[in-house]
PDB file of C-alpha atoms and ligand atoms in Angstrom:
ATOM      1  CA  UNK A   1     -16.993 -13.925   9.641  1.00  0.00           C
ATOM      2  CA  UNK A   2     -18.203 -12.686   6.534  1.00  0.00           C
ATOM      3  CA  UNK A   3     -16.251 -13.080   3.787  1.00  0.00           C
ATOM      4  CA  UNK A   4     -16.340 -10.510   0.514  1.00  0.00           C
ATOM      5  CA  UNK A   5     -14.857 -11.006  -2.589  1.00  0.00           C
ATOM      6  CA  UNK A   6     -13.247  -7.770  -3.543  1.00  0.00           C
ATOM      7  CA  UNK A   7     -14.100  -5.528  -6.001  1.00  0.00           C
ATOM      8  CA  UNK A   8     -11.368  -3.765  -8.187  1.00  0.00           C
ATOM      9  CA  UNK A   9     -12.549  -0.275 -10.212  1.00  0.00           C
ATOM     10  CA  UNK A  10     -10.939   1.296 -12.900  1.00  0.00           C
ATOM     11  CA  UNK A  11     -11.924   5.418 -12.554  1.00  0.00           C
ATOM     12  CA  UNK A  12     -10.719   6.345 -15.837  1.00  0.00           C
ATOM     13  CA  UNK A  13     -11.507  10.299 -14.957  1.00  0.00           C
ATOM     14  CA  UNK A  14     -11.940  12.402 -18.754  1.00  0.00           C
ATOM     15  CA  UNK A  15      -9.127  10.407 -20.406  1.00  0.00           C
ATOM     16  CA  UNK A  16      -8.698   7.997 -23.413  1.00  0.00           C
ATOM     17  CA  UNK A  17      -9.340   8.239 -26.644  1.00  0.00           C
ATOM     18  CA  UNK A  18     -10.500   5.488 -29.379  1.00  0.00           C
ATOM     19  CA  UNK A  19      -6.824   4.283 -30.045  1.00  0.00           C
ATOM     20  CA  UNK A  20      -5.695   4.666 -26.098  1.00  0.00           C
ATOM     21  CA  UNK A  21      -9.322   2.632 -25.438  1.00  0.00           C
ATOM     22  CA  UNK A  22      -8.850  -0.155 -27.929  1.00  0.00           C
ATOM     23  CA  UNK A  23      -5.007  -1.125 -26.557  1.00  0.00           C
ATOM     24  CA  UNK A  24      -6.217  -0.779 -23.080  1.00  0.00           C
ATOM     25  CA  UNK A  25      -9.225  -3.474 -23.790  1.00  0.00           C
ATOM     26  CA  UNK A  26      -7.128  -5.084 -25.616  1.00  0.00           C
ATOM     27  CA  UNK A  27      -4.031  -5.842 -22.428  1.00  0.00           C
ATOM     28  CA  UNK A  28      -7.432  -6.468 -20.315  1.00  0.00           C
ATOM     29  CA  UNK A  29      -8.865  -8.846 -22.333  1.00  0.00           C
ATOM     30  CA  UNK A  30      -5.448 -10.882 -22.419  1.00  0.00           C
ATOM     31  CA  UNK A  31      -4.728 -10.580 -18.682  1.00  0.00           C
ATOM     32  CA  UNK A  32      -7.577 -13.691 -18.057  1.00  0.00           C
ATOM     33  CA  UNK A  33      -8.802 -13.918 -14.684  1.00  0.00           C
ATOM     34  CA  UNK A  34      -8.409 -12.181 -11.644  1.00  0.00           C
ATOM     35  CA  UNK A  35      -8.786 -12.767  -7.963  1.00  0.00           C
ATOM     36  CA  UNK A  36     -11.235  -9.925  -7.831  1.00  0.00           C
ATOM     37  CA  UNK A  37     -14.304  -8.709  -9.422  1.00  0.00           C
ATOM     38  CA  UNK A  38     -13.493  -6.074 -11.938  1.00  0.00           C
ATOM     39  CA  UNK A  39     -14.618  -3.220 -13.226  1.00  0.00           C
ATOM     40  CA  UNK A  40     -14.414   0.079 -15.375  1.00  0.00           C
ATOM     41  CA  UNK A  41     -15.937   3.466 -14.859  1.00  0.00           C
ATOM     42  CA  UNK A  42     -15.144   5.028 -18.563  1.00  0.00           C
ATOM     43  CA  UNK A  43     -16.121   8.302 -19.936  1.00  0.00           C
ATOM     44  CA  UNK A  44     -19.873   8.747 -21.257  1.00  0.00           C
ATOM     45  CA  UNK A  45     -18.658   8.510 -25.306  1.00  0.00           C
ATOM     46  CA  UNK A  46     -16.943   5.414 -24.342  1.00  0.00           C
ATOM     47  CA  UNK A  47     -19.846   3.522 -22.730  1.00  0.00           C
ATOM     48  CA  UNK A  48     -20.490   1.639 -26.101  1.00  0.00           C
ATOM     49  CA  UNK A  49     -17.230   0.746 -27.151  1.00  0.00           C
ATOM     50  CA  UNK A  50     -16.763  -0.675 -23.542  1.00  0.00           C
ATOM     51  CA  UNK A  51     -19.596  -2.432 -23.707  1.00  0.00           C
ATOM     52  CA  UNK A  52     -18.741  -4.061 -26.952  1.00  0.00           C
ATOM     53  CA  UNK A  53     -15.052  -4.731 -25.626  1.00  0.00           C
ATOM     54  CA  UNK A  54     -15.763  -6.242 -22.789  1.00  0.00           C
ATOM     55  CA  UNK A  55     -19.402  -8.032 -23.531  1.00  0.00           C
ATOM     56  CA  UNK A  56     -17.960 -11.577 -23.560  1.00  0.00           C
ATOM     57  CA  UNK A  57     -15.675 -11.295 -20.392  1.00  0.00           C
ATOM     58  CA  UNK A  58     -15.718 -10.851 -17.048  1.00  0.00           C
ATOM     59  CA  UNK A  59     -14.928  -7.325 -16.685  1.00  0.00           C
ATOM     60  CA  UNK A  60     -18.047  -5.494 -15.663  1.00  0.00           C
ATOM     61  CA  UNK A  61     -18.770  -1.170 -17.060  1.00  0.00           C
ATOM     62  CA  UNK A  62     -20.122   1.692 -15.822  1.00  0.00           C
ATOM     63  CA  UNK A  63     -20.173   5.773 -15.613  1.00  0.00           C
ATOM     64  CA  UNK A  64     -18.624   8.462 -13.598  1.00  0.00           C
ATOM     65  CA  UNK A  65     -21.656  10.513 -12.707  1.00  0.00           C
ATOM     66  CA  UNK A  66     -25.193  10.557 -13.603  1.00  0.00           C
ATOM     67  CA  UNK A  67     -27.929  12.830 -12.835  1.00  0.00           C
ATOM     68  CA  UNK A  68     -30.273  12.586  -9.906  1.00  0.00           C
ATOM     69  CA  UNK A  69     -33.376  13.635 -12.045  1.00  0.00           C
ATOM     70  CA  UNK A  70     -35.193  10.971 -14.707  1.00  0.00           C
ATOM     71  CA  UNK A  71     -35.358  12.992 -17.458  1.00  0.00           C
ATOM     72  CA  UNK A  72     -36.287  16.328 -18.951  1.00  0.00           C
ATOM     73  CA  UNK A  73     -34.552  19.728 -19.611  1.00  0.00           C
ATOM     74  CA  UNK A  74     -30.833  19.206 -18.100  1.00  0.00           C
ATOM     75  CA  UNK A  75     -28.489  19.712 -21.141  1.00  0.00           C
ATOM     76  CA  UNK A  76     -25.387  18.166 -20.502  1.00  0.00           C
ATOM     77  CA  UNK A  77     -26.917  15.765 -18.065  1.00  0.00           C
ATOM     78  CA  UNK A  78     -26.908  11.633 -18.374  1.00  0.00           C
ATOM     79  CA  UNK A  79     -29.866   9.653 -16.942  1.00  0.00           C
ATOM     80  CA  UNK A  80     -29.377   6.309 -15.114  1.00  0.00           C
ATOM     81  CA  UNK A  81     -31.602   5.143 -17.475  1.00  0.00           C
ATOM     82  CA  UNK A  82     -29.542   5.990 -20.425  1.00  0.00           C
ATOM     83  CA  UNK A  83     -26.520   4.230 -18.260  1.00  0.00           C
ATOM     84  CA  UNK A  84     -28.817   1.159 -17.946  1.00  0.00           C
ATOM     85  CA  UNK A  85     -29.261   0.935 -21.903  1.00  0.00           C
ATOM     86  CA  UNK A  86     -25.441   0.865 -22.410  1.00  0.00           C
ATOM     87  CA  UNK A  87     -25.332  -1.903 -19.735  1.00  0.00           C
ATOM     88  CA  UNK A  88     -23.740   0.041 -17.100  1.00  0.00           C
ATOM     89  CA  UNK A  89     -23.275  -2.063 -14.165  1.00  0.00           C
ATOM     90  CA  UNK A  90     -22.002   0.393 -12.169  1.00  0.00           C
ATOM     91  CA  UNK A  91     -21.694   4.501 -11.794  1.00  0.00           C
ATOM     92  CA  UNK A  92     -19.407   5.801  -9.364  1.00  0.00           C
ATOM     93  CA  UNK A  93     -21.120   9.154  -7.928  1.00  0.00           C
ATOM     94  CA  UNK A  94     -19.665  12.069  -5.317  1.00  0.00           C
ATOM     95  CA  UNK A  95     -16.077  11.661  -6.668  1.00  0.00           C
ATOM     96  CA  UNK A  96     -14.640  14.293  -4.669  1.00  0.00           C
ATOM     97  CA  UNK A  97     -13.251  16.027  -7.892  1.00  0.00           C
ATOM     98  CA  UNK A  98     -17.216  16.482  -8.519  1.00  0.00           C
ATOM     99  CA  UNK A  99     -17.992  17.839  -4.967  1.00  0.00           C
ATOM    100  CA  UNK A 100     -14.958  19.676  -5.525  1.00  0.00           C
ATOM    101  CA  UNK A 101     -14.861  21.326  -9.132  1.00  0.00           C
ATOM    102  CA  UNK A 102     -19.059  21.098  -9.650  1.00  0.00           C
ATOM    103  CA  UNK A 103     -19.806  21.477  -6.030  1.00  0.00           C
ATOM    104  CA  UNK A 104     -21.995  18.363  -5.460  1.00  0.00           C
ATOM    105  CA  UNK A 105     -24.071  18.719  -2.366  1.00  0.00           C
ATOM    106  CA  UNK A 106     -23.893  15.728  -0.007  1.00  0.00           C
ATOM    107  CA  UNK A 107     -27.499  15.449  -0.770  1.00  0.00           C
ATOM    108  CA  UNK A 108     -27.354  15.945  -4.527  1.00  0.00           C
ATOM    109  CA  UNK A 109     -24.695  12.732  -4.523  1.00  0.00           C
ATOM    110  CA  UNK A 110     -27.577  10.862  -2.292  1.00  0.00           C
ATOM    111  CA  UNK A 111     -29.946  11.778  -4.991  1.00  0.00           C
ATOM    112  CA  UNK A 112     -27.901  10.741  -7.608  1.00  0.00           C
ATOM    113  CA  UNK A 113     -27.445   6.984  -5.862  1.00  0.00           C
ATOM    114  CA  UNK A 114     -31.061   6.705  -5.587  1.00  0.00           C
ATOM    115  CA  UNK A 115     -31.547   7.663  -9.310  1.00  0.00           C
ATOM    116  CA  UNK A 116     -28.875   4.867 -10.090  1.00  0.00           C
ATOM    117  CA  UNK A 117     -30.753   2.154  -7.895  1.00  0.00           C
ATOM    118  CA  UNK A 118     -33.847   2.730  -9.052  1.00  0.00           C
ATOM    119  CA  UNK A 119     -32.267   1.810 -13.063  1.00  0.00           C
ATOM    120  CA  UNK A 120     -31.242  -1.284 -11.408  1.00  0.00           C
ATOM    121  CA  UNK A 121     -27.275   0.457 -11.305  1.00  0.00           C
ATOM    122  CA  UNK A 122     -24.868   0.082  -8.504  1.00  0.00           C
ATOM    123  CA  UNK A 123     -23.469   3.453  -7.054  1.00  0.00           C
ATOM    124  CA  UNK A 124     -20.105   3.639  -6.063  1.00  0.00           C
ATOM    125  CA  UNK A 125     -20.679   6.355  -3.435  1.00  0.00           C
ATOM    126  CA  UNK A 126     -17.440   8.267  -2.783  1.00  0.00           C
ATOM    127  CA  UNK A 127     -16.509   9.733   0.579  1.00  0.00           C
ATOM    128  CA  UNK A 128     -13.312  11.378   1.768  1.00  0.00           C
ATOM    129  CA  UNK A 129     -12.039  14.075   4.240  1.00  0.00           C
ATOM    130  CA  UNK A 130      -9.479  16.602   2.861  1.00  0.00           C
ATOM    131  CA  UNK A 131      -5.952  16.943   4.173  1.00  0.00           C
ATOM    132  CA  UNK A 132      -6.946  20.214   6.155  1.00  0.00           C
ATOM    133  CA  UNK A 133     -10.098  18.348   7.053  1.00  0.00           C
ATOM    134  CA  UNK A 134      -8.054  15.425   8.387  1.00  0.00           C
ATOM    135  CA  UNK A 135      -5.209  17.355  10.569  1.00  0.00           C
ATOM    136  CA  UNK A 136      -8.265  19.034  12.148  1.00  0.00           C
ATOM    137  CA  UNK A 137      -9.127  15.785  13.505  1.00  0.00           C
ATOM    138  CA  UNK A 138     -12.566  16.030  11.404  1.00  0.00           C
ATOM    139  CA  UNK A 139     -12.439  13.105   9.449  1.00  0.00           C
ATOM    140  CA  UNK A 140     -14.544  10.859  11.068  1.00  0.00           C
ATOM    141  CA  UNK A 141     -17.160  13.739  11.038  1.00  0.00           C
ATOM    142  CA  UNK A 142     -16.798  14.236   7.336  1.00  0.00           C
ATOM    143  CA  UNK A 143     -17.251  10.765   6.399  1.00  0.00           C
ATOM    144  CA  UNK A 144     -20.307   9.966   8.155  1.00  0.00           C
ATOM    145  CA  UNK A 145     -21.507  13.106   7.417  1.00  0.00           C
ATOM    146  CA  UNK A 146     -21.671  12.233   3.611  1.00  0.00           C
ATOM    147  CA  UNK A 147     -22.610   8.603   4.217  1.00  0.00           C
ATOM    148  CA  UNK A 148     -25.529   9.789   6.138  1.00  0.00           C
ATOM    149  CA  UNK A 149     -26.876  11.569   3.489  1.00  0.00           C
ATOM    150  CA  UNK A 150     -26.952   8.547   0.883  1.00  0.00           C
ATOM    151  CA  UNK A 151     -28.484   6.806   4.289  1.00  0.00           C
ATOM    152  CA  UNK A 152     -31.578   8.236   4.769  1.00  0.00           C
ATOM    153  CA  UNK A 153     -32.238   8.773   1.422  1.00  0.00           C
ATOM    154  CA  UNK A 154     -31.686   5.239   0.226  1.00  0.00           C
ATOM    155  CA  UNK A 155     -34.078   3.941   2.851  1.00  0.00           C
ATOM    156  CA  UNK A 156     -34.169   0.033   2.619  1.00  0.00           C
ATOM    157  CA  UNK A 157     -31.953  -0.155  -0.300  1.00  0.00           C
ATOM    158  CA  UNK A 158     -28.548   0.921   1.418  1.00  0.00           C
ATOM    159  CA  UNK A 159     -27.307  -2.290   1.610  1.00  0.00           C
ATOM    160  CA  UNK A 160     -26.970  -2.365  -2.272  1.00  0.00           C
ATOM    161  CA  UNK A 161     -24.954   0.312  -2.938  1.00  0.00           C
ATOM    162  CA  UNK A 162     -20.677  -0.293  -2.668  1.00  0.00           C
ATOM    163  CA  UNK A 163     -18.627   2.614  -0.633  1.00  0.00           C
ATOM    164  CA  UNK A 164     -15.789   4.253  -1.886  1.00  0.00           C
ATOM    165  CA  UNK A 165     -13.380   5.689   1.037  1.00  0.00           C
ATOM    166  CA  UNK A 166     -11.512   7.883  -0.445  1.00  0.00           C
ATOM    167  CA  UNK A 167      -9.030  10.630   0.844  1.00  0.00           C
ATOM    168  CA  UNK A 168      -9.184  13.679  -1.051  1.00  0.00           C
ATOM    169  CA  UNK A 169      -5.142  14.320   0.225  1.00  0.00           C
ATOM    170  CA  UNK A 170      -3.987  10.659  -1.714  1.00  0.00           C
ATOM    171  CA  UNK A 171      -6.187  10.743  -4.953  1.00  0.00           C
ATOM    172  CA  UNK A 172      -3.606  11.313  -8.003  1.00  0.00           C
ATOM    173  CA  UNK A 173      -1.155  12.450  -4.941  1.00  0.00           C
ATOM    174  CA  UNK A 174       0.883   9.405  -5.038  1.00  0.00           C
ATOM    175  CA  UNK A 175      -0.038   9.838  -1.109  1.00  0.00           C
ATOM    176  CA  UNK A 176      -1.443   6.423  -0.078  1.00  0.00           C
ATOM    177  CA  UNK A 177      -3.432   6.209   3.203  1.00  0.00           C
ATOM    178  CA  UNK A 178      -1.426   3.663   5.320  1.00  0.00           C
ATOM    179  CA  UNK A 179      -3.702   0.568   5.741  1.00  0.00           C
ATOM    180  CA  UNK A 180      -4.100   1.499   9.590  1.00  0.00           C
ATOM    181  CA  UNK A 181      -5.239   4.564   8.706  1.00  0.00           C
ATOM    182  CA  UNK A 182      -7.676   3.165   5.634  1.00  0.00           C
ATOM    183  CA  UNK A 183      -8.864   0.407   7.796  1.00  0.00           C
ATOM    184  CA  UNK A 184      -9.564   2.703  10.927  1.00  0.00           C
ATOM    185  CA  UNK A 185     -12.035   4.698   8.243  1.00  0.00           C
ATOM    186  CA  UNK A 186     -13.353   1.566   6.764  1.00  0.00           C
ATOM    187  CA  UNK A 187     -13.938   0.281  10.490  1.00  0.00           C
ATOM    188  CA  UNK A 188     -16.052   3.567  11.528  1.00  0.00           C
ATOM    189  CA  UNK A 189     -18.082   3.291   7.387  1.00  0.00           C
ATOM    190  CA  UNK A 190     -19.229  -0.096   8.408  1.00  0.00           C
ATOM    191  CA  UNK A 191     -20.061   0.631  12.061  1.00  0.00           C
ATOM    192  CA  UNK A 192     -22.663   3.403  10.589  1.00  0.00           C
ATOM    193  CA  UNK A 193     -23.609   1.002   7.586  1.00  0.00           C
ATOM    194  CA  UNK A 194     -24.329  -1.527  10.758  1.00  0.00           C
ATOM    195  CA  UNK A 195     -26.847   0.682  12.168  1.00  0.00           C
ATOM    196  CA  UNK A 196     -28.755   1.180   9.353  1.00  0.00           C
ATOM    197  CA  UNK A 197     -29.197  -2.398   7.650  1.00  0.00           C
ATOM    198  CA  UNK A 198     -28.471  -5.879   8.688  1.00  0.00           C
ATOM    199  CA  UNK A 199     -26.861  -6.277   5.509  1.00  0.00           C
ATOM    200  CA  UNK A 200     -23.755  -4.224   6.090  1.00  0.00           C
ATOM    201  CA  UNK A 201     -21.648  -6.864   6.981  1.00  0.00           C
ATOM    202  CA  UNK A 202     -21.634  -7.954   3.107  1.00  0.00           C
ATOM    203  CA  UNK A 203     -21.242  -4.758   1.927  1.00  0.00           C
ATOM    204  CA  UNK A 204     -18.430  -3.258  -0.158  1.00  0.00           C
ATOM    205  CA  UNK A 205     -16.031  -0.601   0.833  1.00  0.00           C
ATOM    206  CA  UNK A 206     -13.681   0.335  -1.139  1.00  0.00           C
ATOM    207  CA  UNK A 207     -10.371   2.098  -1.101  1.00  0.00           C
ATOM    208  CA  UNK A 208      -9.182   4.602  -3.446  1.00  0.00           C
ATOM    209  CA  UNK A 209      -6.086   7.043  -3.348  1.00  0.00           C
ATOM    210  CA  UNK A 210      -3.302   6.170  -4.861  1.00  0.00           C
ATOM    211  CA  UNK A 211      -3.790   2.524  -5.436  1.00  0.00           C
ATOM    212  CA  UNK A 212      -0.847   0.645  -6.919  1.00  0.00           C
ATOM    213  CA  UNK A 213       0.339  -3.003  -7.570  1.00  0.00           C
ATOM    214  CA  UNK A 214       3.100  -2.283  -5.165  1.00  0.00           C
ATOM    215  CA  UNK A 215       0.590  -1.378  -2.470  1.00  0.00           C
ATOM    216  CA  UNK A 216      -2.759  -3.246  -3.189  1.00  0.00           C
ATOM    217  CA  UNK A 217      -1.940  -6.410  -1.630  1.00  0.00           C
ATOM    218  CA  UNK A 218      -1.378  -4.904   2.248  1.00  0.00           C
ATOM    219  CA  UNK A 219      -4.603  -2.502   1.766  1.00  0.00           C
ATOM    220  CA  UNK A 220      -6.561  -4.906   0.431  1.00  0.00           C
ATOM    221  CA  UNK A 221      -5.679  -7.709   3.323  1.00  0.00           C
ATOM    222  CA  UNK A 222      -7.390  -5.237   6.132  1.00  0.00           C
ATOM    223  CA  UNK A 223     -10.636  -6.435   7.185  1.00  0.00           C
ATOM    224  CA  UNK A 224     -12.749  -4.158   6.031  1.00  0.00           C
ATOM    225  CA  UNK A 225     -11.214  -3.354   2.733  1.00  0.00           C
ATOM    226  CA  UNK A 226     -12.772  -4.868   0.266  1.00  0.00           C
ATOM    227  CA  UNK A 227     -11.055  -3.632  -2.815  1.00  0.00           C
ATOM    228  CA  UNK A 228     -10.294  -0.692  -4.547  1.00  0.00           C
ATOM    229  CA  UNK A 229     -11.784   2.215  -6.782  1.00  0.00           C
ATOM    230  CA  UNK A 230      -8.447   2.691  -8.977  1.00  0.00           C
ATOM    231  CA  UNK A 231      -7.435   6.317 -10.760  1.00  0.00           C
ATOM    232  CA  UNK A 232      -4.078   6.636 -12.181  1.00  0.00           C
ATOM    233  CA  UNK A 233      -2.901   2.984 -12.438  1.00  0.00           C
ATOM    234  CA  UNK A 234      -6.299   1.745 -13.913  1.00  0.00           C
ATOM    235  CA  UNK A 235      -5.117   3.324 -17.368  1.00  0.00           C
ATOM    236  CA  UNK A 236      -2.449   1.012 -17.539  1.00  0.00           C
ATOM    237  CA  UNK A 237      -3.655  -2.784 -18.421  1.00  0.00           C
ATOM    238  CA  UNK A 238      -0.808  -4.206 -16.726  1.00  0.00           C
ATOM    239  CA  UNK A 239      -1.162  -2.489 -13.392  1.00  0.00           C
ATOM    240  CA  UNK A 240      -4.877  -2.658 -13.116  1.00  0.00           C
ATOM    241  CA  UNK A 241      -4.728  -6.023 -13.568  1.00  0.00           C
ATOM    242  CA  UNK A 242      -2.121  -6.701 -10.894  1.00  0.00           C
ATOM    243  CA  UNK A 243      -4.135  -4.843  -8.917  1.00  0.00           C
ATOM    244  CA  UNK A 244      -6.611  -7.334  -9.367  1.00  0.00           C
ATOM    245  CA  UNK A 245      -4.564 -10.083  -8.464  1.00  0.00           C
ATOM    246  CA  UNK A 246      -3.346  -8.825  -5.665  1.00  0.00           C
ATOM    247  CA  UNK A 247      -6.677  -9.650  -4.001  1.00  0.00           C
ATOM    248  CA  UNK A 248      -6.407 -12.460  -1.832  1.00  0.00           C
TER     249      UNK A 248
HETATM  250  C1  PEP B   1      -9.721   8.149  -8.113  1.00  0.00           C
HETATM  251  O1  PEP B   1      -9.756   8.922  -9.041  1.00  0.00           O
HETATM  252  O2  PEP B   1     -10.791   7.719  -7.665  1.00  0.00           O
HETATM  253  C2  PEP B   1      -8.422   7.757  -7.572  1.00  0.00           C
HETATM  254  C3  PEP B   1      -8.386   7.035  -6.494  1.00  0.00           C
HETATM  255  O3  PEP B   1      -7.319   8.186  -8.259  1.00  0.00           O
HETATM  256  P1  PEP B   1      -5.782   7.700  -8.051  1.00  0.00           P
HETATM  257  O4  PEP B   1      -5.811   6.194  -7.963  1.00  0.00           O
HETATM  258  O5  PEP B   1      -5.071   8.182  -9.267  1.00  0.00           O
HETATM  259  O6  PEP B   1      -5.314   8.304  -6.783  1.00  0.00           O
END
């Protein structure tokens, strides 16, 4: 069996500020080390003072979005390229609150991965059903419906992005998927990663919705959960970090 360290994201969403940022590094620079990779996703302004902050640890950065083209007219846009410069390791793309409130195409969020890839940046691809989605017994179809997309247009390089499961009816909801119910998703994610690249088995897929210290520990010990992509409780040093220890 393959085994996977987890992965533990921080999805800070549009909040902090320099003071808010600077206690925040501060609690996760103290914490030491955790059972789990970590990481934060911060806002674009903050990339630097993350990557100062966090340079000599362990605790890996990254972005919330970027944009699927190279370069060129796009105001307001951020290349993957410009991510790569601040050290981004990571950039989460196809949050649902971006499908949602800037309706991202499931093809504009497989663009977007392929853009991050090719800067040498791992996307955290997001994919969730809705709550009216879900109690018309469509979830399954949603899912691989937007994981299909990042498929076939990652080609030979799906097996290095990480996949974020994430029900749009638990994110900020304090509504966690049960772990049945999160590992029956993760279960059908990795089936379709299967059939695309031998390398699925060590890919990530992550759980987000709702995450807490209180819950981490029974999601995370499903089989094919292999960590979490963390809203709410990742602005609070203390929680994201037991988070992060709650990874077996
Ligand atoms: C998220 O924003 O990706 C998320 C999972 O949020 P929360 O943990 O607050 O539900």
């Amino acid at each position: 069996m393959t085994t996977r360290r987890k992965l533990v994201v921080g999805n800070w969403k549009m909040h902090g500020s320099h003071k808010a940022n600077a206690e925040l590094f501060e609690g996760l620079l103290d914490a030491g080390p955790s059972n789990a990779d970590m990481a934060v996703c911060v806002p674009f302004p903050f990339l630097s003072e993350a990557a100062v902050a966090l340079a000599a640890s362990a605790i890996r950065w990254g972005a919330q979005d970027c944009s699927a083209h190279e370069q060129g007219a796009y105001t307001g846009e951020v290349s993957a390229a410009m991510l790569h410069e601040f050290g981004c390791r990571y950039v989460i793309v196809g949050h649902s609150e971006r499908r949602a409130y800037h309706a991202e195409s499931d093809q504009l969020v497989a663009d977007k991965a392929k853009a991050a890839l090719g800067k040498g940046i791992t996307p955290i691809v997001c994919v969730g059903e809705t709550l009216a989605q879900r109690e018309a017994n469509e979830t399954e179809a949603v899912v691989k419906r937007q994981l299909s997309a990042v498929i076939h247009t990652l080609g030979h390089c799906v097996g290095e992005m990480v996949v974020a499961y994430e029900p749009v009816w638990a994110i900020g909801t304090g509504k966690t998927a049960s772990p049945e119910q999160a590992q029956a998703v993760h279960a059908l994610l990795r089936a379709q990663l299967q059939a695309a690249t031998p390398q699925a088995g060590a890919m990530k897929i992550l759980y987000g919705g709702s995450v807490k210290p209180d819950n981490a520990a029974t999601l995370f010990a499903q089989p094919d959960i292999d960590g979490g992509l963390i809203g709410g409780a990742s602005l609070k040093a203390a929680d994201f970090i037991a988070i992060g220890r709650a990874a077996p």
